[in-house]
PDB file of C-alpha atoms in Angstrom:
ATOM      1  CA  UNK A   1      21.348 -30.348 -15.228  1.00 55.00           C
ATOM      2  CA  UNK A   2      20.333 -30.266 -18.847  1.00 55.00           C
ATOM      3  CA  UNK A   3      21.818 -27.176 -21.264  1.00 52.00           C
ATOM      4  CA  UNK A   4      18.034 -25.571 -21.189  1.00 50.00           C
ATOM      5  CA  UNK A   5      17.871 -25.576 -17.255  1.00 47.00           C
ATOM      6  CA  UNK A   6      21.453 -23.704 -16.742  1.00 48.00           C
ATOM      7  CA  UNK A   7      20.417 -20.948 -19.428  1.00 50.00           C
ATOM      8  CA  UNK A   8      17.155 -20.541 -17.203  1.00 50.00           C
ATOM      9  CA  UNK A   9      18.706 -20.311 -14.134  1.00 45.00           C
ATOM     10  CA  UNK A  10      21.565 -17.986 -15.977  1.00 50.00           C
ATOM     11  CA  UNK A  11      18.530 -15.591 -16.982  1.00 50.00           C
ATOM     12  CA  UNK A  12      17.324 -15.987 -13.758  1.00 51.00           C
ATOM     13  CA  UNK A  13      20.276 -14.506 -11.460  1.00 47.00           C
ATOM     14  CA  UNK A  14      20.771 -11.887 -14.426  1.00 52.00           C
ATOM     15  CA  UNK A  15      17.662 -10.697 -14.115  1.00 51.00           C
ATOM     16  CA  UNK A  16      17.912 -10.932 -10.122  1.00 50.00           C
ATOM     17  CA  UNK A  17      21.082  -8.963 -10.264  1.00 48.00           C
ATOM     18  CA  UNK A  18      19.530  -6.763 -12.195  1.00 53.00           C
ATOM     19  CA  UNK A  19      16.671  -5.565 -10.231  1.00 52.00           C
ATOM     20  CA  UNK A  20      18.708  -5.621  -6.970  1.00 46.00           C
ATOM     21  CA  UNK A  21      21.333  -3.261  -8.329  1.00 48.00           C
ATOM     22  CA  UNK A  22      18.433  -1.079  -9.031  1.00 46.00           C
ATOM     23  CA  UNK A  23      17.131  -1.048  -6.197  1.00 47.00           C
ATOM     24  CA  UNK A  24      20.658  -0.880  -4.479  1.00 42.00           C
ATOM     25  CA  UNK A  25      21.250   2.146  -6.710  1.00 43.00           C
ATOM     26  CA  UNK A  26      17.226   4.264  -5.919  1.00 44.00           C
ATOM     27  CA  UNK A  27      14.439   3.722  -3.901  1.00 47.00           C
ATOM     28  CA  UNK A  28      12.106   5.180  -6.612  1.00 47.00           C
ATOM     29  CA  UNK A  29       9.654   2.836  -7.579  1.00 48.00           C
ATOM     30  CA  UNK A  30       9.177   4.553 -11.156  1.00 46.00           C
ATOM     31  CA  UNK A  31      13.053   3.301 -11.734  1.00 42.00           C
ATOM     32  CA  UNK A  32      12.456   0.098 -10.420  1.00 48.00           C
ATOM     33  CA  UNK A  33       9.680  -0.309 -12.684  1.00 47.00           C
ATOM     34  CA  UNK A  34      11.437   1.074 -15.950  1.00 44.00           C
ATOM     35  CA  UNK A  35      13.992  -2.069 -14.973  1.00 40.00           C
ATOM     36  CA  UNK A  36      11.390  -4.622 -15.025  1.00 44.00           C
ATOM     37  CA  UNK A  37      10.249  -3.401 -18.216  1.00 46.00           C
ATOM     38  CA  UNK A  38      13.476  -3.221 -20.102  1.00 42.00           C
ATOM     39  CA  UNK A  39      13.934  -7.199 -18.303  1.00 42.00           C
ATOM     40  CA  UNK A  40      10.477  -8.030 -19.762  1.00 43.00           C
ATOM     41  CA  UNK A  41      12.035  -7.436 -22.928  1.00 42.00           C
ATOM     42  CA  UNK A  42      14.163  -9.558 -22.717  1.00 40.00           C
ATOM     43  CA  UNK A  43      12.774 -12.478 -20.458  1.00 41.00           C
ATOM     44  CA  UNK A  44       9.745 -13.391 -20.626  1.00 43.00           C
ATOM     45  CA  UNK A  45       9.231 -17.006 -19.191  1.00 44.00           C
ATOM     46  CA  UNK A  46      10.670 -18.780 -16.366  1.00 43.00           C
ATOM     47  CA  UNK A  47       9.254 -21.975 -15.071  1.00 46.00           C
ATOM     48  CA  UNK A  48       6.217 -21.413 -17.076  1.00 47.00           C
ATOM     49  CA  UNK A  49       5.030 -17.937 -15.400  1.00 50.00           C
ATOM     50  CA  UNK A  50       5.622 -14.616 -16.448  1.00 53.00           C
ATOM     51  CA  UNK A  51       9.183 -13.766 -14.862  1.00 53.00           C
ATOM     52  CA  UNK A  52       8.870  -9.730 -14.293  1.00 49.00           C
ATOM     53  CA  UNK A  53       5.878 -10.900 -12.147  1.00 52.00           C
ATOM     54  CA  UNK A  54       7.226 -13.168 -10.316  1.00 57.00           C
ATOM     55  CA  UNK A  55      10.054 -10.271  -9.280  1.00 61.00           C
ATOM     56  CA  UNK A  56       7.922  -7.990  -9.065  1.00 58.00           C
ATOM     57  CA  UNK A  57       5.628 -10.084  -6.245  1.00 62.00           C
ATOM     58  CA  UNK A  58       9.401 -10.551  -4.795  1.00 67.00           C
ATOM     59  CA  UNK A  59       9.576  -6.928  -4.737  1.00 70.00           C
ATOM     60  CA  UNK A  60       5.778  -5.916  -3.018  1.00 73.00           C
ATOM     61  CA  UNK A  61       6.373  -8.186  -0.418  1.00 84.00           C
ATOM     62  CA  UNK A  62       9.925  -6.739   0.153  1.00 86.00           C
ATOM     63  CA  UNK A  63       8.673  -3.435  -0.100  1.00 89.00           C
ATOM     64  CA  UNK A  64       5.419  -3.943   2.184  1.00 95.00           C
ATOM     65  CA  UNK A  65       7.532  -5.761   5.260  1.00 94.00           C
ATOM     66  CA  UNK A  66       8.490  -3.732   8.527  1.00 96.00           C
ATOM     67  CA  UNK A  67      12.172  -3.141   8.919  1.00 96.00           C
ATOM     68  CA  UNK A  68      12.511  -3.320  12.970  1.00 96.00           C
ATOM     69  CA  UNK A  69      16.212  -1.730  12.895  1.00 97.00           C
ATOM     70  CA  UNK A  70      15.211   1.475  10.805  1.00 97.00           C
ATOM     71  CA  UNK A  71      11.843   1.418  12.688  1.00 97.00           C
ATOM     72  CA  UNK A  72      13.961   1.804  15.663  1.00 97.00           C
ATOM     73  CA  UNK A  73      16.155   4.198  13.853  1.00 96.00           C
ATOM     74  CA  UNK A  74      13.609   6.808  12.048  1.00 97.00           C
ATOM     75  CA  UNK A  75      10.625   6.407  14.435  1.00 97.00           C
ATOM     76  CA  UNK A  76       7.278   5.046  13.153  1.00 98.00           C
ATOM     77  CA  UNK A  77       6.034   8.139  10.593  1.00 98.00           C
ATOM     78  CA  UNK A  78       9.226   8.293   9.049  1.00 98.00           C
ATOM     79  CA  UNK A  79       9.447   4.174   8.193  1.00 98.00           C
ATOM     80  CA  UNK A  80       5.564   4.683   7.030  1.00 98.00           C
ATOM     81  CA  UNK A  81       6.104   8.136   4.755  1.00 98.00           C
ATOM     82  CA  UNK A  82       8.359   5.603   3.631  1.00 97.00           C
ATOM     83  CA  UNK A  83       6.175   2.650   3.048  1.00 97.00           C
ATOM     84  CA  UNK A  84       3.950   4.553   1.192  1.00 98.00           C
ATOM     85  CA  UNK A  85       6.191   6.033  -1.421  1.00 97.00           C
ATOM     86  CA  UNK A  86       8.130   3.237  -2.165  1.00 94.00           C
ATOM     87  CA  UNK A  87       5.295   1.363  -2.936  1.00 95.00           C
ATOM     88  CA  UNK A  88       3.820   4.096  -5.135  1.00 96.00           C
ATOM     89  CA  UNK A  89       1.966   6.325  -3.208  1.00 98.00           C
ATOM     90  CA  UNK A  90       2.335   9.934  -1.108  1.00 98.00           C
ATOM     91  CA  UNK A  91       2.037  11.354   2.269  1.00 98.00           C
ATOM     92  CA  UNK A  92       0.824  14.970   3.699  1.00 98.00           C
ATOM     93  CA  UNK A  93       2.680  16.188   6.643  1.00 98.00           C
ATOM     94  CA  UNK A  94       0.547  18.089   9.669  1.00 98.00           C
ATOM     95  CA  UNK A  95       3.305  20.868   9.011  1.00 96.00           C
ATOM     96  CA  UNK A  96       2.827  20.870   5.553  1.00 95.00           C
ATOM     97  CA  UNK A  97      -0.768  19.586   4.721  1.00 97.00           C
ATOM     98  CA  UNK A  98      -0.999  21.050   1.327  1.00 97.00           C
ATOM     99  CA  UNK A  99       1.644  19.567  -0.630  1.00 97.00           C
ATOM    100  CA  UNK A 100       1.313  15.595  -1.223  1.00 98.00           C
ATOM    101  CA  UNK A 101       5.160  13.272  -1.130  1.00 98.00           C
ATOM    102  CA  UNK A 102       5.559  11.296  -3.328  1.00 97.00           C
ATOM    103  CA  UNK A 103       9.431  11.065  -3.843  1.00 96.00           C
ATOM    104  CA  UNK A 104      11.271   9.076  -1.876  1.00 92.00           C
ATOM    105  CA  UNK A 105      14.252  10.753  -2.078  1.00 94.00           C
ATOM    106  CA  UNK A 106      12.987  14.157  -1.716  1.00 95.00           C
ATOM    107  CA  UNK A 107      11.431  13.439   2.024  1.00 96.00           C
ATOM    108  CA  UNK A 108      12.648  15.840   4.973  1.00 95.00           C
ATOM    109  CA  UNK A 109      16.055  15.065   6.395  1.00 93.00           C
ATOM    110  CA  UNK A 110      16.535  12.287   9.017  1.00 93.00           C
ATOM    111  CA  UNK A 111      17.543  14.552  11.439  1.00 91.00           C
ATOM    112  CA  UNK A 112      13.878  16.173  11.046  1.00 94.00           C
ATOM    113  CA  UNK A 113      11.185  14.796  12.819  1.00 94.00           C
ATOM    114  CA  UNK A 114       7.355  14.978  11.391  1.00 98.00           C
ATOM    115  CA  UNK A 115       3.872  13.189  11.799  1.00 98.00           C
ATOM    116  CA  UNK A 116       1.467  11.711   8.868  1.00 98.00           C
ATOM    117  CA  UNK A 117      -1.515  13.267   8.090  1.00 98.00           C
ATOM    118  CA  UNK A 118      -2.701  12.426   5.055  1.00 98.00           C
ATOM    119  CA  UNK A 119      -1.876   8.776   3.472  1.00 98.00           C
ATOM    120  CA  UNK A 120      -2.927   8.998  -0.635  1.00 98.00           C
ATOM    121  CA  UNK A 121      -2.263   5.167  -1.196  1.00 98.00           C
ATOM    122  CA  UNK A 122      -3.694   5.288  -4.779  1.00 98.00           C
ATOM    123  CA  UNK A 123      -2.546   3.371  -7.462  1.00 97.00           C
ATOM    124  CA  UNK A 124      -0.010   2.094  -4.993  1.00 96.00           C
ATOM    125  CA  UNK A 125       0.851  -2.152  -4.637  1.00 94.00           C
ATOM    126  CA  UNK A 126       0.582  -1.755  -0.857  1.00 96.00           C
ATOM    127  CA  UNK A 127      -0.481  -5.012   1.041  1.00 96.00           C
ATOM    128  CA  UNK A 128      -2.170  -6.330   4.556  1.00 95.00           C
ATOM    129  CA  UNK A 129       1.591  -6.557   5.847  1.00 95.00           C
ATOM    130  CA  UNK A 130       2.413  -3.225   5.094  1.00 97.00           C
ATOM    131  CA  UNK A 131      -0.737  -2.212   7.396  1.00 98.00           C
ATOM    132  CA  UNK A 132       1.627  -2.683   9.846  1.00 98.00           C
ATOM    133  CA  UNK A 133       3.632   0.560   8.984  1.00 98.00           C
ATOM    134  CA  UNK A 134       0.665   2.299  10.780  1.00 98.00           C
ATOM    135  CA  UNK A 135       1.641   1.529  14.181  1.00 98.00           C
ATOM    136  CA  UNK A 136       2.593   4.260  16.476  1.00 98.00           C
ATOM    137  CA  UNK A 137       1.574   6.581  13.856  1.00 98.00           C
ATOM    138  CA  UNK A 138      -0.765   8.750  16.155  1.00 98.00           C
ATOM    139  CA  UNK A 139      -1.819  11.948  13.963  1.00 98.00           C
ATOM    140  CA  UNK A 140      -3.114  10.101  10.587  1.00 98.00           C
ATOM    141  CA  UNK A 141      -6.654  11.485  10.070  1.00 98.00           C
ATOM    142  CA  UNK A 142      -7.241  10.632   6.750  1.00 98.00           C
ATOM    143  CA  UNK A 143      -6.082   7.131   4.672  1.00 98.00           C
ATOM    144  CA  UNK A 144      -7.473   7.257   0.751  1.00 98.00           C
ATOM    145  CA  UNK A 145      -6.947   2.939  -0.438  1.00 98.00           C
ATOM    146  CA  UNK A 146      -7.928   3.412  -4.684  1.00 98.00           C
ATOM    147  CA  UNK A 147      -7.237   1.007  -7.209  1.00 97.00           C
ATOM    148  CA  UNK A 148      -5.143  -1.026  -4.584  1.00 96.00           C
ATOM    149  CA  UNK A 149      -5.153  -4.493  -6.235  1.00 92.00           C
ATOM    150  CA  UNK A 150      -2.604  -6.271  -3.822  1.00 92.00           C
ATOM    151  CA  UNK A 151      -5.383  -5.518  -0.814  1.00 94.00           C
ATOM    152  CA  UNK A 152      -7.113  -8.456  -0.642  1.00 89.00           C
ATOM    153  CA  UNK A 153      -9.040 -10.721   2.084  1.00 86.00           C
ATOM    154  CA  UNK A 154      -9.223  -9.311   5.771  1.00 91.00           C
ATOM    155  CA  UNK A 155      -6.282  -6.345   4.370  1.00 93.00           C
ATOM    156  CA  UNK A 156      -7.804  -3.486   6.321  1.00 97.00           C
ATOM    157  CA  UNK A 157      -7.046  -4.633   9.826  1.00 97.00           C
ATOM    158  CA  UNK A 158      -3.987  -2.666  10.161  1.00 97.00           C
ATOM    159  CA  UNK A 159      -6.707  -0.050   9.988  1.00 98.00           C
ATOM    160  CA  UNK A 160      -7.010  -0.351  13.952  1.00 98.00           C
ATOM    161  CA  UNK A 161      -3.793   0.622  14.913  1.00 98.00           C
ATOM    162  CA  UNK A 162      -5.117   4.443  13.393  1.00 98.00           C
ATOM    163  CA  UNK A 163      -8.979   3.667  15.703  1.00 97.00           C
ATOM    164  CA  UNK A 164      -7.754   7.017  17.467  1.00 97.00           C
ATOM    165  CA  UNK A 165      -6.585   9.188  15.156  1.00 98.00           C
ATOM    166  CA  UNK A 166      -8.560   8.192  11.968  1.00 98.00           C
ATOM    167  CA  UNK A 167     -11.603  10.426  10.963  1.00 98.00           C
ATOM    168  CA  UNK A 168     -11.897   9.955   6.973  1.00 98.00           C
ATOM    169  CA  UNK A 169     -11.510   6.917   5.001  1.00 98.00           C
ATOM    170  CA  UNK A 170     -12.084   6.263   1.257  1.00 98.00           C
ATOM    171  CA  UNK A 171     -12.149   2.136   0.043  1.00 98.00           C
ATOM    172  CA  UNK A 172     -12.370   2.004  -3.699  1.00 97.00           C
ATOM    173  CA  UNK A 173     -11.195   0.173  -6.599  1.00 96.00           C
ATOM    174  CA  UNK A 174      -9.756  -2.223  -4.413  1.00 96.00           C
ATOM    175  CA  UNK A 175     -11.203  -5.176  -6.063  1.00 93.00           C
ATOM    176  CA  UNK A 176      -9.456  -8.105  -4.002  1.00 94.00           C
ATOM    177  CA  UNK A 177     -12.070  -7.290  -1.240  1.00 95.00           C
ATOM    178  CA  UNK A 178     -15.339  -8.854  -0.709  1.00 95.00           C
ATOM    179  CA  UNK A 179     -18.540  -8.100   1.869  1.00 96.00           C
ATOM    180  CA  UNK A 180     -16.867  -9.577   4.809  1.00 96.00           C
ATOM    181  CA  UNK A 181     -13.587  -7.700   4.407  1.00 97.00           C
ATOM    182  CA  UNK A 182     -15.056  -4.435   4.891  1.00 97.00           C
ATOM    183  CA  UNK A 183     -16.417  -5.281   8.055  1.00 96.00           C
ATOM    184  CA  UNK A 184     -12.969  -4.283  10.199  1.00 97.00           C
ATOM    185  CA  UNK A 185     -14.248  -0.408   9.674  1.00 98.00           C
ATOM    186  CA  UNK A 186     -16.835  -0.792  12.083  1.00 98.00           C
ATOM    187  CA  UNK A 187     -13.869  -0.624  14.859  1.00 98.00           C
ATOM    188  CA  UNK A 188     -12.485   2.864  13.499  1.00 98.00           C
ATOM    189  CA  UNK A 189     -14.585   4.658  16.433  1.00 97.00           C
ATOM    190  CA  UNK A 190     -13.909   8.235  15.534  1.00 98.00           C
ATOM    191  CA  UNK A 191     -14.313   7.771  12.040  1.00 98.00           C
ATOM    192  CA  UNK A 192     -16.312  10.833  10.630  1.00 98.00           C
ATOM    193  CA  UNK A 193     -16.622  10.459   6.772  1.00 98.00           C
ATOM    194  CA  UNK A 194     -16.412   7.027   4.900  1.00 98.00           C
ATOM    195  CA  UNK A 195     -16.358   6.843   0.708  1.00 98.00           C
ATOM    196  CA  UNK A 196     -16.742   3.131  -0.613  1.00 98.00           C
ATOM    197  CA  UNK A 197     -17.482   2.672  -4.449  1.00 97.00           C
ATOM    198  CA  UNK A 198     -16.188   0.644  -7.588  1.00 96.00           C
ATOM    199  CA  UNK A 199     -16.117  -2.594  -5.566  1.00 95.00           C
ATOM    200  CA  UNK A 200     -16.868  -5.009  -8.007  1.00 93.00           C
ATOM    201  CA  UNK A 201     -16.529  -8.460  -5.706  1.00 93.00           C
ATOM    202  CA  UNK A 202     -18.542  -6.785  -2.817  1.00 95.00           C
ATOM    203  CA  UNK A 203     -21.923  -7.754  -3.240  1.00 95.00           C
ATOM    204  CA  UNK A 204     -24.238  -6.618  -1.032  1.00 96.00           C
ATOM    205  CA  UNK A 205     -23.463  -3.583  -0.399  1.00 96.00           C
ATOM    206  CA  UNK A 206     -27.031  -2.460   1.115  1.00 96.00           C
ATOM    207  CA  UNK A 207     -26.094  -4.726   3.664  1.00 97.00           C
ATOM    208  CA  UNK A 208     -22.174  -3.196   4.278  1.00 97.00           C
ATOM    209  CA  UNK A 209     -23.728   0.131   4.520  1.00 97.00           C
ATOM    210  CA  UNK A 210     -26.662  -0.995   6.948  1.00 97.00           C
ATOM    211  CA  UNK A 211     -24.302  -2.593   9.560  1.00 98.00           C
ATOM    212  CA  UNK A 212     -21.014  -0.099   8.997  1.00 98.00           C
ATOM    213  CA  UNK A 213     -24.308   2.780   9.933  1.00 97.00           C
ATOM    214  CA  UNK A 214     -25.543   0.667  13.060  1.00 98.00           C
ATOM    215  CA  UNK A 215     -22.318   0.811  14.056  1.00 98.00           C
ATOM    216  CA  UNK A 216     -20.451   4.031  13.133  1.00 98.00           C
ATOM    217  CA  UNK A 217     -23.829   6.166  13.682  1.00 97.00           C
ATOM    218  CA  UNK A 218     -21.619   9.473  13.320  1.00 97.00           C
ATOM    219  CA  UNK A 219     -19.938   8.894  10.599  1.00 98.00           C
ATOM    220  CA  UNK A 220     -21.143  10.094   7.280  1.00 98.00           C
ATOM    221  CA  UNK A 221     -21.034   7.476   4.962  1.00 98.00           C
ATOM    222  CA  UNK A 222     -21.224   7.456   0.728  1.00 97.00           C
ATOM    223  CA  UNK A 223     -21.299   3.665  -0.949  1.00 96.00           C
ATOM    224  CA  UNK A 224     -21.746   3.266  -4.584  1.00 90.00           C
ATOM    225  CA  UNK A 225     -20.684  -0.435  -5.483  1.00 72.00           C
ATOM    226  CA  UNK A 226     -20.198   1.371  -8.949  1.00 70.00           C
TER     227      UNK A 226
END
């Protein structure tokens, strides 16, 4: 192994160690981010790609996957109040509808038991896998997806597992999704409002809107591809 290999691979596990003593140490995104930042100081390159996004993608996917033991340890809207912070975004209770989560660390006791509302996934680097999160979630009414650049492709078909329960849905910003990938929200049946706009890559959106309305004829729908 040549001398500039080892130093790589030296940067490489620091950096590693780094990130997973931060995450070992707080499950606040905001910290875990400040880390990458002070590593992308210092390390730039690895292997010819940025490094901090290479973690970072490490990290989403970590971040977006279903843990089966604390799913069967917390219950379903626990693990996803969960999901949803870690990766950046916050949750309204049905007890508490008015105040919006958004620190991990700050979420009722385990010991108290609560159901999702309100998912605010703005901003957030939530993915098709984390969808997942949304099973056995039965009282989530309303799901708001902005600026959500790691949905991409047929993403929104964890979107079904909330067909009962889900009345109001906002798409925007979200500009891994094209025509087809909208599609899915034709099987939300009880869907009541729908907001899609700033959706650069979908490009007919006449079209979206004609066969999302011939299918969801109760639902009152805004699109604005802008």
């Amino acid at each position: 192994m040549s001398a500039s290999t080892k130093n790589n691979t030296n940067k490489h596990t620091g950096v590693m160690s780094l990130l997973l003593n931060t995450i070992s140490s707080s499950m606040s995104k905001c910290l875990i981010q400040g880390a990458l930042n002070n590593v992308h100081k210092n390390y730039v390159v690895c292997g010819g790609a940025p490094l901090v996004r290479k973690i970072w993608g490490y990290v989403a996917v970590a971040f977006n996957q279903v843990d089966a033991d604390r799913l069967a340890k917390v219950g379903p809207d626990r693990l996803c109040a969960e999901w949803v912070i870690k990766n950046g975004g916050g949750v309204r209770l049905t007890d508490s509808p008015s105040k919006l989560w958004k620190d991990y660390n700050l979420l009722p006791s385990e010991n108290s038991k609560f159901h999702i509302k309100v998912v605010d996934a703005s901003n957030s680097s939530v993915m098709k896998i984390g969808l997942e999160h949304f099973k056995g979630c039965t009282k989530i009414d309303t799901v708001i997806f902005h600026n959500c650049k790691h949905l991409e492709g047929d993403g929104l078909t964890g979107l079904t597992h909330l067909r009962d329960s889900l009345t109001s849905l906002q798409i925007s910003g979200c500009y891994n999704m094209y025509d087809d990938d909208l599609q899915v929200i034709g099987e939300l049946s009880n869907l009541k409002q729908l907001i899609i706009f700033d959706m650069s890559y979908v490009k007919n959106m006449d079209q979206v809107a004609a066969n999302l309305k011939s299918r969801l004829p109760n639902c009152e729908m805004l699109f604005n591809k802008q």
